[in-house]
Coordinates of C-alpha atoms and ligand atoms in Angstrom, one line a residue:
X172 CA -1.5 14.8 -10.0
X173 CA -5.1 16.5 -9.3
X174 CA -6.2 15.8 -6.5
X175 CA -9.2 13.7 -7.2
X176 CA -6.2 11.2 -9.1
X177 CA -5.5 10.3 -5.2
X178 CA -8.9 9.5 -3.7
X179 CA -8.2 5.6 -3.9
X180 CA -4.9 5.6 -2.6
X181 CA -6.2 8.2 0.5
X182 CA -9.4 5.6 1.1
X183 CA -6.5 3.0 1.6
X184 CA -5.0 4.7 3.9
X185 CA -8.8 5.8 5.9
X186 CA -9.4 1.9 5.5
X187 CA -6.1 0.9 6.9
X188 CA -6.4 3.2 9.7
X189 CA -9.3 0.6 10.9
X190 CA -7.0 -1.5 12.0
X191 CA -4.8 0.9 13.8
X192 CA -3.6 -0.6 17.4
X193 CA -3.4 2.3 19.1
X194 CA -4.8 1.2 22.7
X195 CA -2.1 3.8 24.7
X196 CA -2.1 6.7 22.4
X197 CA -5.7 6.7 21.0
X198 CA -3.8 8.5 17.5
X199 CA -4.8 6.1 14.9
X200 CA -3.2 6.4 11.9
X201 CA -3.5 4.7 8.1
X202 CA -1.1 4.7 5.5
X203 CA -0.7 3.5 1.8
X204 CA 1.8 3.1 -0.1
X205 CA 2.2 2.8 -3.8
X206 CA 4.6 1.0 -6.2
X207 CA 5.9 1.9 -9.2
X208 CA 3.5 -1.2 -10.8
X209 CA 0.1 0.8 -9.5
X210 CA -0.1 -2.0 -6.6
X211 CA -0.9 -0.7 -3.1
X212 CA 0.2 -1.5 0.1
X213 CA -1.5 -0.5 3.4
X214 CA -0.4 0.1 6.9
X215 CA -1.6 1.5 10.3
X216 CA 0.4 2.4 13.7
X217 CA 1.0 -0.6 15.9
X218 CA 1.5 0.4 19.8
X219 CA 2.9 -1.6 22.7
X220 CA 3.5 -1.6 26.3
X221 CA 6.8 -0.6 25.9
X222 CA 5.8 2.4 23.9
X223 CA 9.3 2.5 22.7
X224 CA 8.9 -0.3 20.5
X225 CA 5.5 1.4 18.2
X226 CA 6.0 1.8 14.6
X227 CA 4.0 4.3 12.4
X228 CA 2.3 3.2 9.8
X229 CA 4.2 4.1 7.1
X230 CA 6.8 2.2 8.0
X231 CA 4.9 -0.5 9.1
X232 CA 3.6 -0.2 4.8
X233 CA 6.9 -0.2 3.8
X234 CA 8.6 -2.6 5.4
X235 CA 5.1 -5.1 4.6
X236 CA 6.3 -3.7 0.9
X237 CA 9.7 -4.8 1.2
X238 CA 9.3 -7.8 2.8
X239 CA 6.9 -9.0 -0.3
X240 CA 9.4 -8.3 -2.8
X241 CA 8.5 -4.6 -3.8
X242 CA 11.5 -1.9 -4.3
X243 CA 9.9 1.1 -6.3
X244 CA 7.5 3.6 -5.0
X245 CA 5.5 6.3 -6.4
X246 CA 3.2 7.7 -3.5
X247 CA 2.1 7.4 0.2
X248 CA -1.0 8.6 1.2
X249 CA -1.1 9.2 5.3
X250 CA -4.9 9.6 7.2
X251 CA -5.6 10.7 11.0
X252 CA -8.5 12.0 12.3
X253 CA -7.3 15.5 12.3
X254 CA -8.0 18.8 11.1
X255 CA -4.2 19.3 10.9
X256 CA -2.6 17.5 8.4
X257 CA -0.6 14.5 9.9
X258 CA 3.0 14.4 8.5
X259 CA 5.4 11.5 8.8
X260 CA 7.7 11.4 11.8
X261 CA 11.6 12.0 11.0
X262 CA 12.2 8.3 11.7
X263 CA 9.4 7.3 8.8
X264 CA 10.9 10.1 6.4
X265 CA 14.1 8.6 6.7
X266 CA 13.0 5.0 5.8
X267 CA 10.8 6.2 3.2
X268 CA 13.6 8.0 1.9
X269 CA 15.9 5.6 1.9
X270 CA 13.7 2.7 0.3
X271 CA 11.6 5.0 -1.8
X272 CA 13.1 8.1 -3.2
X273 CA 11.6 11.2 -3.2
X274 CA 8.2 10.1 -3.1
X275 CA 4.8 12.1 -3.1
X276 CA 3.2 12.1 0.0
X277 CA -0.6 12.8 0.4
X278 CA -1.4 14.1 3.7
X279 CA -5.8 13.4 4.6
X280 CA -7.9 13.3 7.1
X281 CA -11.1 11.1 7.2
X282 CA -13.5 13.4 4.9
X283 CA -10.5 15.6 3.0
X284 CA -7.7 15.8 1.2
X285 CA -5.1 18.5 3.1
X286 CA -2.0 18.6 0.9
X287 CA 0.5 16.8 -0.8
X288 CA 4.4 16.9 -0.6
X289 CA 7.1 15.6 -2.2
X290 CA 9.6 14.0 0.4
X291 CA 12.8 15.6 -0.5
X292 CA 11.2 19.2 0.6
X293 CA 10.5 17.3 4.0
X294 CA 13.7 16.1 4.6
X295 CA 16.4 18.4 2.5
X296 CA 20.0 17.1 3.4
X297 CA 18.9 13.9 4.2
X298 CA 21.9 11.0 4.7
X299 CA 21.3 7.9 2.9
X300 CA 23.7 4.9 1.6
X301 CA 25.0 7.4 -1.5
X302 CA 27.3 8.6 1.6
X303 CA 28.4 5.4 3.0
Ligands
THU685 N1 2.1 7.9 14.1 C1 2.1 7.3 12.9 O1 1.7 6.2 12.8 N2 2.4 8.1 11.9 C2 2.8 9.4 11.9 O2 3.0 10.0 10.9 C3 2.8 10.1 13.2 C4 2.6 9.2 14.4 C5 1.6 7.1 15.3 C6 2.7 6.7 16.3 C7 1.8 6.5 17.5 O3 1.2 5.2 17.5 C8 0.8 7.6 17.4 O4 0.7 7.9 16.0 C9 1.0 8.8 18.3 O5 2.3 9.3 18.0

């Protein structure tokens, strides 16, 4: 896709970053995800006292996704407020592997647009429930 085709789905992700909770850290992060229907489905980092216990915000979009009944993605767009690109964290490539395939991931910050990836290139050799 040109890039311009993902400026909705990136000012999702700038929109969801809003409502990052991110009081320890101060990374806020915004994430949305797309299903194989066009619908989209947002999510930002949620951070706790325990630290241990934050989730990212793409899996916080997929698991909102799941939970409402969606099982086919297309894209995930992921914003920070970085000049470096933010990438998804191994745990987050392995759940967006697992429930969404090799998906194309659209890495921005708040003003641009810094790449886009396809998830399998991320994480080659990944293990999943074809090896169970
Ligand atoms: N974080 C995400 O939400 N997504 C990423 O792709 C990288 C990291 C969050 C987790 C934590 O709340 C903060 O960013 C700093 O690691």
């Amino acid at each position: 896709m040109p890039a311009s085709d993902h400026r909705s789905l990136v000012d999702g992700a700038r929109r969801a970053r809003e409502h990052a909770v991110a009081r320890f850290s101060g990374f806020k992060v915004g994430a949305a995800l797309e299903t194989s229907g066009g619908l989209v489905i947002t999510g930002c980092n949620v951070e706790n006292a325990t630290y241990g216990l934050t989730i990212c915000a793409e899996r916080v979009a997929m698991f909102k996704a799941l939970s409402e009944g969606h099982r086919a993605f297309s894209r995930i767009a992921i914003v920070a407020d970085t000049d470096e690109p933010t990438p998804p964290c191994g745990a987050c490539r392995q759940i967006l592997w697992e429930f969404g395939g090799d998906l194309e991931i659209v890495l921005a910050n708040l003003t641009d647009e810094k790449g886009v990836y396809r998830l399998k290139d991320l994480l080659p050799l990944p293990f999943d429930a074809r090896l169970l």
